[in-house]
Short mmCIF file of N, CA and C in Angstrom, two decimals:
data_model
loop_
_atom_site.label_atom_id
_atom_site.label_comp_id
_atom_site.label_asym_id
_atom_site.label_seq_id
_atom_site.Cartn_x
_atom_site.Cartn_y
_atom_site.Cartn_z
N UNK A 1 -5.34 -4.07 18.88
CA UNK A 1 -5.92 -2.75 18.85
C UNK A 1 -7.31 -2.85 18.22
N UNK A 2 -8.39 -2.35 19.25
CA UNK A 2 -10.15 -2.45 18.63
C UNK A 2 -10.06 -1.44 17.36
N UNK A 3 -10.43 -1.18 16.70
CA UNK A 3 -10.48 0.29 15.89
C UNK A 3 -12.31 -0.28 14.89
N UNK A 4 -12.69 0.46 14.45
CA UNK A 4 -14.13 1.23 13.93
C UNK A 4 -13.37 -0.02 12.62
N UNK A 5 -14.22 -1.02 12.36
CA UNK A 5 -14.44 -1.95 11.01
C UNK A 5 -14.98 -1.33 9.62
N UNK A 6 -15.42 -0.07 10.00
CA UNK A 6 -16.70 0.62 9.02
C UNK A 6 -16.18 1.44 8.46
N UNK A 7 -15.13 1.25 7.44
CA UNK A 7 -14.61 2.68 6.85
C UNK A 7 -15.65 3.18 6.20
N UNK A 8 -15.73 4.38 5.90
CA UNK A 8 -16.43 5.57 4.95
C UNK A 8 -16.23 5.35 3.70
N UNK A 9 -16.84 4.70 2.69
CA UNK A 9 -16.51 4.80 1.33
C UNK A 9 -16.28 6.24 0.64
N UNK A 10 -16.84 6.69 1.16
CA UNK A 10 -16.50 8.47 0.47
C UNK A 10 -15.11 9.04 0.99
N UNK A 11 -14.61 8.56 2.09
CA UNK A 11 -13.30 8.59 2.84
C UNK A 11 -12.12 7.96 1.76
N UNK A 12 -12.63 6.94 1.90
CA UNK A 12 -11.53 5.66 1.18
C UNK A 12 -11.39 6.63 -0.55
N UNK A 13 -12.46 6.37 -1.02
CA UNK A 13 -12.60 7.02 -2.68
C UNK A 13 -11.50 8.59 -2.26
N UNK A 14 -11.89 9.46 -1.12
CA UNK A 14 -11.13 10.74 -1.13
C UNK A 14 -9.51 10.52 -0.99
N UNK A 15 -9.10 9.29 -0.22
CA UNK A 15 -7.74 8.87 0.13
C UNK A 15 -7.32 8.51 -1.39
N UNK A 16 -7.94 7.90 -2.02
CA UNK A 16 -7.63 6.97 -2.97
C UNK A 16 -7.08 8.17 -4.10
N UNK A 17 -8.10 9.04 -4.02
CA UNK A 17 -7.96 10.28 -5.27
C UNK A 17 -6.74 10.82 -4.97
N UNK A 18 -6.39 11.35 -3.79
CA UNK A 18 -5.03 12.05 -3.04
C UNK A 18 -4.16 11.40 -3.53
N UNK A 19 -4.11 9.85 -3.04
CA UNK A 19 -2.44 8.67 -3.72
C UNK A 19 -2.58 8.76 -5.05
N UNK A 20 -3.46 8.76 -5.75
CA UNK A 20 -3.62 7.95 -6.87
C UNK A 20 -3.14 10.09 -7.58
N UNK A 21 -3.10 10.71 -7.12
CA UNK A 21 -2.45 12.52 -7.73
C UNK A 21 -1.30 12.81 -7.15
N UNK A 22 -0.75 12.19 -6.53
CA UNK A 22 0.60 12.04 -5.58
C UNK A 22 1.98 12.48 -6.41
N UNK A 23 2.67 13.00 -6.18
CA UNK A 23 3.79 13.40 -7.41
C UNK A 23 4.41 12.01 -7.43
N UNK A 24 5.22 11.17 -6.43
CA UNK A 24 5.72 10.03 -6.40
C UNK A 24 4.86 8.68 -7.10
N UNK A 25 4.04 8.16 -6.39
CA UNK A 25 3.31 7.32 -7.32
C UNK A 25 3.05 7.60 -9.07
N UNK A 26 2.54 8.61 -9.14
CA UNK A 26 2.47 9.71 -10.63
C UNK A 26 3.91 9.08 -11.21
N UNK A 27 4.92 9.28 -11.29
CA UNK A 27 6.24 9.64 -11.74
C UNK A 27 7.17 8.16 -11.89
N UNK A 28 6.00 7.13 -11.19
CA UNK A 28 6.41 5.49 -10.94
C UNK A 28 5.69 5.16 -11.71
N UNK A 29 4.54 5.46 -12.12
CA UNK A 29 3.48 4.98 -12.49
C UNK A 29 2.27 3.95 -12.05
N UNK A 30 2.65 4.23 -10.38
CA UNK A 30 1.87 3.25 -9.94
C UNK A 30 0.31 3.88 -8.88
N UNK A 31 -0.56 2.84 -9.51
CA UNK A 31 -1.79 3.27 -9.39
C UNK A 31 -2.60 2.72 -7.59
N UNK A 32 -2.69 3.07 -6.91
CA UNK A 32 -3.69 2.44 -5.98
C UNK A 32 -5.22 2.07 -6.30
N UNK A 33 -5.08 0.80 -6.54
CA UNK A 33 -6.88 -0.31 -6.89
C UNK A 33 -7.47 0.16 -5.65
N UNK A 34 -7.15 -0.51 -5.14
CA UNK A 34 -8.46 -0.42 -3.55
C UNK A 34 -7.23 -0.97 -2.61
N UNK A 35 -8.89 -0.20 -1.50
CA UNK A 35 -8.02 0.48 -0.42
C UNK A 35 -9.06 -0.56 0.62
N UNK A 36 -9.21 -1.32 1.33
CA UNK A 36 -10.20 -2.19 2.89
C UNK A 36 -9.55 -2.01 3.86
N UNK A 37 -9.74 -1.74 4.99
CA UNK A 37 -9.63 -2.28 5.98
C UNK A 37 -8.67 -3.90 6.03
N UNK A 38 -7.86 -3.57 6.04
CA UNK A 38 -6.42 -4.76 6.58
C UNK A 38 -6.02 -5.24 5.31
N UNK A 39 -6.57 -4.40 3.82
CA UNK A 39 -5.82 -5.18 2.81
C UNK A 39 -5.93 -3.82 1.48
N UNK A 40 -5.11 -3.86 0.62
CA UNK A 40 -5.35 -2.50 0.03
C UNK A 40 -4.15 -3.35 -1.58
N UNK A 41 -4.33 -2.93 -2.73
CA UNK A 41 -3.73 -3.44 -4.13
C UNK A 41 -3.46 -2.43 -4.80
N UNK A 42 -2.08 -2.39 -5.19
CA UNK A 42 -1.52 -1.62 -6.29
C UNK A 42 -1.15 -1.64 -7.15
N UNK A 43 -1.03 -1.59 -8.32
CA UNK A 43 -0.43 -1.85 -9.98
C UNK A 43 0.26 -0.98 -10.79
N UNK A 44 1.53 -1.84 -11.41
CA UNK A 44 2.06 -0.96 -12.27
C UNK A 44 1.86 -1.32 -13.21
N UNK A 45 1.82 -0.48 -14.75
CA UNK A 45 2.00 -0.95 -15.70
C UNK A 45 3.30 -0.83 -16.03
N UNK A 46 3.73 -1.62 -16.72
CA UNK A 46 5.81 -1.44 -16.51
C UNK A 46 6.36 -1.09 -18.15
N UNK A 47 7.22 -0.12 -17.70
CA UNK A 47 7.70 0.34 -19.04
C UNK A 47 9.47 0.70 -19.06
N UNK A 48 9.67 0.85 -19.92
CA UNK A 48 11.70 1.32 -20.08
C UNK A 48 11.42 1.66 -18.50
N UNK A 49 11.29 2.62 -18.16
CA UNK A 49 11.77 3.27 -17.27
C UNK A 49 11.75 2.56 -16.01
N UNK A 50 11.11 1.38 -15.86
CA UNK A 50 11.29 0.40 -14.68
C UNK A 50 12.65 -0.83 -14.77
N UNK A 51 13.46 -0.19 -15.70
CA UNK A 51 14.08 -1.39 -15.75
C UNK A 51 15.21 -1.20 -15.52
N UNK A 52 15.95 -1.68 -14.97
CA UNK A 52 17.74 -1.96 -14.60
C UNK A 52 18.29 -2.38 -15.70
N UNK A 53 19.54 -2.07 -15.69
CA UNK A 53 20.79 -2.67 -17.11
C UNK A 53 20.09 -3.84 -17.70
N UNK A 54 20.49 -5.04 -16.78
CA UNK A 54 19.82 -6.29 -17.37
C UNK A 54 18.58 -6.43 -18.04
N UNK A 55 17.51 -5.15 -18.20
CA UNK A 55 16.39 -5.42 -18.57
C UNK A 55 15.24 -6.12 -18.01
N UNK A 56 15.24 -5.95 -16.43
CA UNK A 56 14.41 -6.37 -15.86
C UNK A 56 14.24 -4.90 -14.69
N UNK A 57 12.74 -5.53 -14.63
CA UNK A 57 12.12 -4.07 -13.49
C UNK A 57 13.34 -4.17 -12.33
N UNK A 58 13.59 -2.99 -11.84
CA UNK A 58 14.25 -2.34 -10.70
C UNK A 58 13.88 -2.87 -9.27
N UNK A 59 14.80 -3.58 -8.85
CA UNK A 59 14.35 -3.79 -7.46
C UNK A 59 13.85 -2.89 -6.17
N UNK A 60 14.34 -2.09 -6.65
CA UNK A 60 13.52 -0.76 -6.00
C UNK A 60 12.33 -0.25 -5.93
N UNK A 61 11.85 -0.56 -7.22
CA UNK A 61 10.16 -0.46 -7.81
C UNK A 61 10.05 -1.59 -6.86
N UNK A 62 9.97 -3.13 -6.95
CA UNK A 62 9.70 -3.82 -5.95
C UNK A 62 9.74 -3.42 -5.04
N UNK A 63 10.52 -3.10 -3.81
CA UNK A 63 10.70 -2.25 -2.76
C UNK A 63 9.68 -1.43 -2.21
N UNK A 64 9.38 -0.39 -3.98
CA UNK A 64 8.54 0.37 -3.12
C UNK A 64 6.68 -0.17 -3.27
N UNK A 65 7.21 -1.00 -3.46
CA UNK A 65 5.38 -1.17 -3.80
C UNK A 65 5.02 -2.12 -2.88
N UNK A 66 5.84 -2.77 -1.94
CA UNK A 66 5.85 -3.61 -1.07
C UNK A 66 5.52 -3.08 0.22
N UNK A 67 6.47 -1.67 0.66
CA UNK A 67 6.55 -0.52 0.90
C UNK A 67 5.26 0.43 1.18
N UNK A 68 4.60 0.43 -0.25
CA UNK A 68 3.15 1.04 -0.07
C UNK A 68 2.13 -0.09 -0.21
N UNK A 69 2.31 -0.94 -0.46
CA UNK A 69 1.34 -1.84 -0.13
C UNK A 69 0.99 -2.29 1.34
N UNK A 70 1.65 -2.45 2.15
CA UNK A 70 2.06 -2.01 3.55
C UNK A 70 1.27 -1.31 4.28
N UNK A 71 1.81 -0.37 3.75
CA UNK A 71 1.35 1.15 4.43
C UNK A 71 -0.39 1.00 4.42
N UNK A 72 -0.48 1.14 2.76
CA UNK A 72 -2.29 1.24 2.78
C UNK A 72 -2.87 0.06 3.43
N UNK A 73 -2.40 -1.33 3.88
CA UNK A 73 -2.58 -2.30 4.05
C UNK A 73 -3.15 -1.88 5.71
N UNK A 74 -2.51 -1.28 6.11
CA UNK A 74 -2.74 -0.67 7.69
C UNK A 74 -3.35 0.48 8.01
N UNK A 75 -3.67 1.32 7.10
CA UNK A 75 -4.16 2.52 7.12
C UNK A 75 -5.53 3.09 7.77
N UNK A 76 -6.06 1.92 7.58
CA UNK A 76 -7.46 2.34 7.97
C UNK A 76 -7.77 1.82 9.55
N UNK A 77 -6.79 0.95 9.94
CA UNK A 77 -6.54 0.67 11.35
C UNK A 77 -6.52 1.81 12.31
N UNK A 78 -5.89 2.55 11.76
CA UNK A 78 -5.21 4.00 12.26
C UNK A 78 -6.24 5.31 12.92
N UNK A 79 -5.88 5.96 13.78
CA UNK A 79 -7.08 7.09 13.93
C UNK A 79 -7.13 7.99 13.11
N UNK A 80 -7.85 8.59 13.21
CA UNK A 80 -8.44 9.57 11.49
C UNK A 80 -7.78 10.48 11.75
N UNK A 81 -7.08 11.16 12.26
CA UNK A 81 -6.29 12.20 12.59
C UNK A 81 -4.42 11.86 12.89
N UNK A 82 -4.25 10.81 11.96
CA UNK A 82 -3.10 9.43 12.70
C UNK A 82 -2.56 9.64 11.53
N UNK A 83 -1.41 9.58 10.61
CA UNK A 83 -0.60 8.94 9.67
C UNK A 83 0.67 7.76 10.11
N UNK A 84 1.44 7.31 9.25
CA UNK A 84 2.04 5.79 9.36
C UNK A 84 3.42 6.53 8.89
N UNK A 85 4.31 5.56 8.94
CA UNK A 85 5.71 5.48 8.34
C UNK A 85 5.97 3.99 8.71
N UNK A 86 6.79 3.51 7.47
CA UNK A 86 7.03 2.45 7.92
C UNK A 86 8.71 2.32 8.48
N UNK A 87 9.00 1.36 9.57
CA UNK A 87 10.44 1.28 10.70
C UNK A 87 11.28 0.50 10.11
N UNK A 88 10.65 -0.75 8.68
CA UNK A 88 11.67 -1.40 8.38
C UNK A 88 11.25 -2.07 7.08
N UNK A 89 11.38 -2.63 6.76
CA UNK A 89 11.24 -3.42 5.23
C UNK A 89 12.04 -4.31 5.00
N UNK A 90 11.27 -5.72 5.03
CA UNK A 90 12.43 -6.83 4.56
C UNK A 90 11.69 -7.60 3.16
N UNK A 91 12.54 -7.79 2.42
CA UNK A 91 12.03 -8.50 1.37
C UNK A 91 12.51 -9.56 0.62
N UNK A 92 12.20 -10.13 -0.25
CA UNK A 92 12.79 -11.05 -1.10
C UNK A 92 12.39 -11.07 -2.29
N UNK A 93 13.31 -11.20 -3.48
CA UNK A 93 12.86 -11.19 -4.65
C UNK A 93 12.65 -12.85 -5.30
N UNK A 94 11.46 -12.97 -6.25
CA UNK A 94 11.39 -14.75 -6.04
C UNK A 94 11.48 -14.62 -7.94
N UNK A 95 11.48 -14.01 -8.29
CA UNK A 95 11.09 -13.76 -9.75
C UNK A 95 11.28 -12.88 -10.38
N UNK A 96 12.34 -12.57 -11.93
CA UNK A 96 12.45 -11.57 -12.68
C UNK A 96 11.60 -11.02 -13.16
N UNK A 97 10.87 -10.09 -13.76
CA UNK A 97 9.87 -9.70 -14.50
C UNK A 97 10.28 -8.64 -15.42
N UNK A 98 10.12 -8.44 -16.64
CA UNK A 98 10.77 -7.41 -17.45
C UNK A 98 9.20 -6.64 -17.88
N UNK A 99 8.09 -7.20 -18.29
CA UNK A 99 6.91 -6.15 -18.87
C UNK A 99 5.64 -6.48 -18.37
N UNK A 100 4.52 -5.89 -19.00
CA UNK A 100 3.30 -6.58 -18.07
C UNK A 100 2.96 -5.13 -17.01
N UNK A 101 2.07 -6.40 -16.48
CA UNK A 101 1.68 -5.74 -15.00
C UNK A 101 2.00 -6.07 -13.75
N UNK A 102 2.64 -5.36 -13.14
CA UNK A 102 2.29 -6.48 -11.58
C UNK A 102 1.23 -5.57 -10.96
N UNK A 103 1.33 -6.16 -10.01
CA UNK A 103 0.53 -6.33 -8.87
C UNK A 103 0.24 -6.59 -7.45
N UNK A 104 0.86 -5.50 -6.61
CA UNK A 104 0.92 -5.98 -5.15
C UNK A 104 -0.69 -5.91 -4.33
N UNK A 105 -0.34 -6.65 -3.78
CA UNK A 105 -1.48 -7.06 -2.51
C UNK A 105 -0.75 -6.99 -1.35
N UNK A 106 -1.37 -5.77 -0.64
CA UNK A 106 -0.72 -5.80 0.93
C UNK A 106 -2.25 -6.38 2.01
N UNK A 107 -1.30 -7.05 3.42
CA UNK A 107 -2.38 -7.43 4.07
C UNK A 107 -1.90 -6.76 5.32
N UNK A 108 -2.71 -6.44 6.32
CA UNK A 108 -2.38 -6.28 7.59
C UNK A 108 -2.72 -7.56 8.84
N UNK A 109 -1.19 -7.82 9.56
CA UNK A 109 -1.26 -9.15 9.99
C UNK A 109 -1.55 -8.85 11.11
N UNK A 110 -1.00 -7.61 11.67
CA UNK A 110 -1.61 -6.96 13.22
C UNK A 110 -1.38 -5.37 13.49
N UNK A 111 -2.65 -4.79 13.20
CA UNK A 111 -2.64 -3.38 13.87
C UNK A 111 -2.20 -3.16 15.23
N UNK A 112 -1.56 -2.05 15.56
CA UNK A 112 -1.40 -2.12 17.04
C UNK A 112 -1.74 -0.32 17.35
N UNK A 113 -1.42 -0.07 18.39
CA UNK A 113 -1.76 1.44 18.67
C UNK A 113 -0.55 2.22 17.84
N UNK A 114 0.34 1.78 18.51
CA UNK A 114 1.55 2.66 17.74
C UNK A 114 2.36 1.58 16.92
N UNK A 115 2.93 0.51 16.83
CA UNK A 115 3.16 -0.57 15.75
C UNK A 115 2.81 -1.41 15.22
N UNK A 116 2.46 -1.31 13.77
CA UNK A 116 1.92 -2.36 13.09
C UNK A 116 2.76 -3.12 12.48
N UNK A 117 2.18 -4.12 11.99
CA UNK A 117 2.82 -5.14 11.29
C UNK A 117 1.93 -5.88 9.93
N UNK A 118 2.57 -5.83 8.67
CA UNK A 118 1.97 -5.86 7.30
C UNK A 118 3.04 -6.86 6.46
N UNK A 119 2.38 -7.45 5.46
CA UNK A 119 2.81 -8.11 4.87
C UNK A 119 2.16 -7.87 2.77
N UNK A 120 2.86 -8.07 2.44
CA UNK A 120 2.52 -7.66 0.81
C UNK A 120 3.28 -8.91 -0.12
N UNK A 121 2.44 -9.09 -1.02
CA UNK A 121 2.93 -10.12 -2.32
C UNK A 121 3.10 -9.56 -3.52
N UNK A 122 3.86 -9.33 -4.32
CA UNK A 122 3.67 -8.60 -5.95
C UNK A 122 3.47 -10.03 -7.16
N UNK A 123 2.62 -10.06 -7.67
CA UNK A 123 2.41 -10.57 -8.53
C UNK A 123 2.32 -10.38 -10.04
N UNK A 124 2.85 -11.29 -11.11
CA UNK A 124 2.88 -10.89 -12.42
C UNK A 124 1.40 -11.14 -12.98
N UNK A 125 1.40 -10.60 -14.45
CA UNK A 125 -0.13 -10.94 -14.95
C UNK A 125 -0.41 -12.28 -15.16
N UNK A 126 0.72 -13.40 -15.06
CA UNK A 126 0.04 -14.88 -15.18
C UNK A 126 0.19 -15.30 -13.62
N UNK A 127 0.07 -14.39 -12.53
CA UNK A 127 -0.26 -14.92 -11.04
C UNK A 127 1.27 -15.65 -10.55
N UNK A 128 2.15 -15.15 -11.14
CA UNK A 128 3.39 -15.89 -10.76
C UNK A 128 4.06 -14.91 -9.61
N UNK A 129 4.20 -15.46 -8.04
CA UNK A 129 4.78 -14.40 -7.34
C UNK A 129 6.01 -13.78 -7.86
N UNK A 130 7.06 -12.64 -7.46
CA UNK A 130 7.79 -11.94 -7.94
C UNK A 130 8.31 -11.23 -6.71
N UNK A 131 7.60 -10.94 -5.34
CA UNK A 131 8.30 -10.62 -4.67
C UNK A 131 7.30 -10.24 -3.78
N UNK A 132 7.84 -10.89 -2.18
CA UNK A 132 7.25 -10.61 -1.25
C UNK A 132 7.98 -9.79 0.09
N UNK A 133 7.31 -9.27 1.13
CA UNK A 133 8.00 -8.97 1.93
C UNK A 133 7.11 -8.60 3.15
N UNK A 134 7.46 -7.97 3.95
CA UNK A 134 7.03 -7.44 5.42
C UNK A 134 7.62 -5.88 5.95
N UNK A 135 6.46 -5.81 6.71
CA UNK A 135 6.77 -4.67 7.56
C UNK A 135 6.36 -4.15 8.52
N UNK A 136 7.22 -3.53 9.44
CA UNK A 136 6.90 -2.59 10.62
C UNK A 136 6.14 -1.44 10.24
N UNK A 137 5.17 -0.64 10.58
CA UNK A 137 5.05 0.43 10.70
C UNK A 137 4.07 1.20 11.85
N UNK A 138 4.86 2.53 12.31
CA UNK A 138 4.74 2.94 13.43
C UNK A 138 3.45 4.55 12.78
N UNK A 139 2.45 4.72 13.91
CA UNK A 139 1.43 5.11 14.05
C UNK A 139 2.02 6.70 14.45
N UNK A 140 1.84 7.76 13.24
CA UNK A 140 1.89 9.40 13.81
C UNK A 140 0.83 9.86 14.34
N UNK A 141 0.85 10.12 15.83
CA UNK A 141 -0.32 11.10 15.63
C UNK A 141 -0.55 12.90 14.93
N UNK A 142 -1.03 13.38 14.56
CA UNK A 142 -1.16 14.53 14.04
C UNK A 142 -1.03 14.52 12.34
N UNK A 143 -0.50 13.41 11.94
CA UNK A 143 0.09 13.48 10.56
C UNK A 143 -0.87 12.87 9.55
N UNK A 144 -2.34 13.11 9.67
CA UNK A 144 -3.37 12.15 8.94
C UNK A 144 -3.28 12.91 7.64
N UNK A 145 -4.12 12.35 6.78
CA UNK A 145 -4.46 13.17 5.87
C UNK A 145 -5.83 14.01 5.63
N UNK A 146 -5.94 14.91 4.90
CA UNK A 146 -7.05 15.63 5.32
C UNK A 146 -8.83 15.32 4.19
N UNK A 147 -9.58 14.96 4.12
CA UNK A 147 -10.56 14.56 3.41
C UNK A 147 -11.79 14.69 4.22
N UNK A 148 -12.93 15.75 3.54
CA UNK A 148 -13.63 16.34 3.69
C UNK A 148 -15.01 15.77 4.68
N UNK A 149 -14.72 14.25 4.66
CA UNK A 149 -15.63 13.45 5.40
C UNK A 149 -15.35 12.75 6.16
N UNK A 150 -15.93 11.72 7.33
CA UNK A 150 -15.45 11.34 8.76
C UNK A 150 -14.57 10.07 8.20
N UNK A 151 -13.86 9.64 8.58
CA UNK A 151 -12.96 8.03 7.91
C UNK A 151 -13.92 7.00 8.08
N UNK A 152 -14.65 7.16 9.45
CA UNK A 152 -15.08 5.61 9.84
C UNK A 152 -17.00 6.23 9.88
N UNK A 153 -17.79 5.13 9.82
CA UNK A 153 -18.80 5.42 9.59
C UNK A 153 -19.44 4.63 11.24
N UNK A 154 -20.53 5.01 11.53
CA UNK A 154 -20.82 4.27 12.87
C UNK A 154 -21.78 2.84 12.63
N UNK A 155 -21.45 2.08 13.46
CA UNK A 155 -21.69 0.69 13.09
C UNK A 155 -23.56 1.14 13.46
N UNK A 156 -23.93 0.34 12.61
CA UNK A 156 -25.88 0.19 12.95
C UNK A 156 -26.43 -0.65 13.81
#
């Protein structure tokens, strides 16, 4: 799928403000860094509330940050009037982590019109992976989000 290379920095910064005020992310505590074209990073800072019995973060928090790393990972592929969901999620956990930061990095391995395909790594603060995974996700039309300026800027 061709799509516009030139996102809008005033676009991206307006997307970024929206996730980053989100009730869900808010309530996880997880922040969206940046947002490119086929690659996008998220961070938690981790506290009690990320943690399972055993005292290690929730595999679910993994899950979902793999999840949204994904998502933003493909986002800008998308038409400006387009939102995503993702069709599946597979993952693996490679590493416990109890405090700290992680850190996912999502990449996009292939945009398509209506299915993409993404891949994400979470990493601890000494760069030790912790959990990777993949994903499907399928292209809405009508379901974009709304921000006051054009997404893609025109090439010069």
């Amino acid at each position: 799928m061709k799509q516009n290379p030139f996102p809008n920095p005033e676009y991206v910064d307006g997307i970024m403000k929206i996730v980053n005020k989100s009730p869900f992310p808010n309530h996880i505590a997880m922040k969206l860094l940046s947002l490119e074209t086929d690659r996008a990073e998220l961070e938690i800072k981790l506290n009690k509330n990320h943690l399972q019995a055993y005292g290690i973060v929730h595999g679910g928090v993994l899950a979902t940050m793999i999840d949204t790393a994904t998502f933003w990972a493909v986002y800008l592929r998308i038409p400006e009037d387009a939102g995503l969901v993702n069709i599946d999620l597979k993952l693996n956990y490679l590493k416990s982590v109890s405090s700290g930061k992680i850190k996912a990095v999502g990449a996009c391995i292939r945009p398509g019109k209506t299915i993409s395909y993404a891949e994400a790594t979470i990493f601890d603060e000494s760069g030790d992976r912790v959990a990777h995974g993949t994903s499907s996700l399928m292209t809405l039309p009508g379901k974009g989000l709304k921000v006051e300026v054009p997404k893609f800027l025109s090439p010069a």
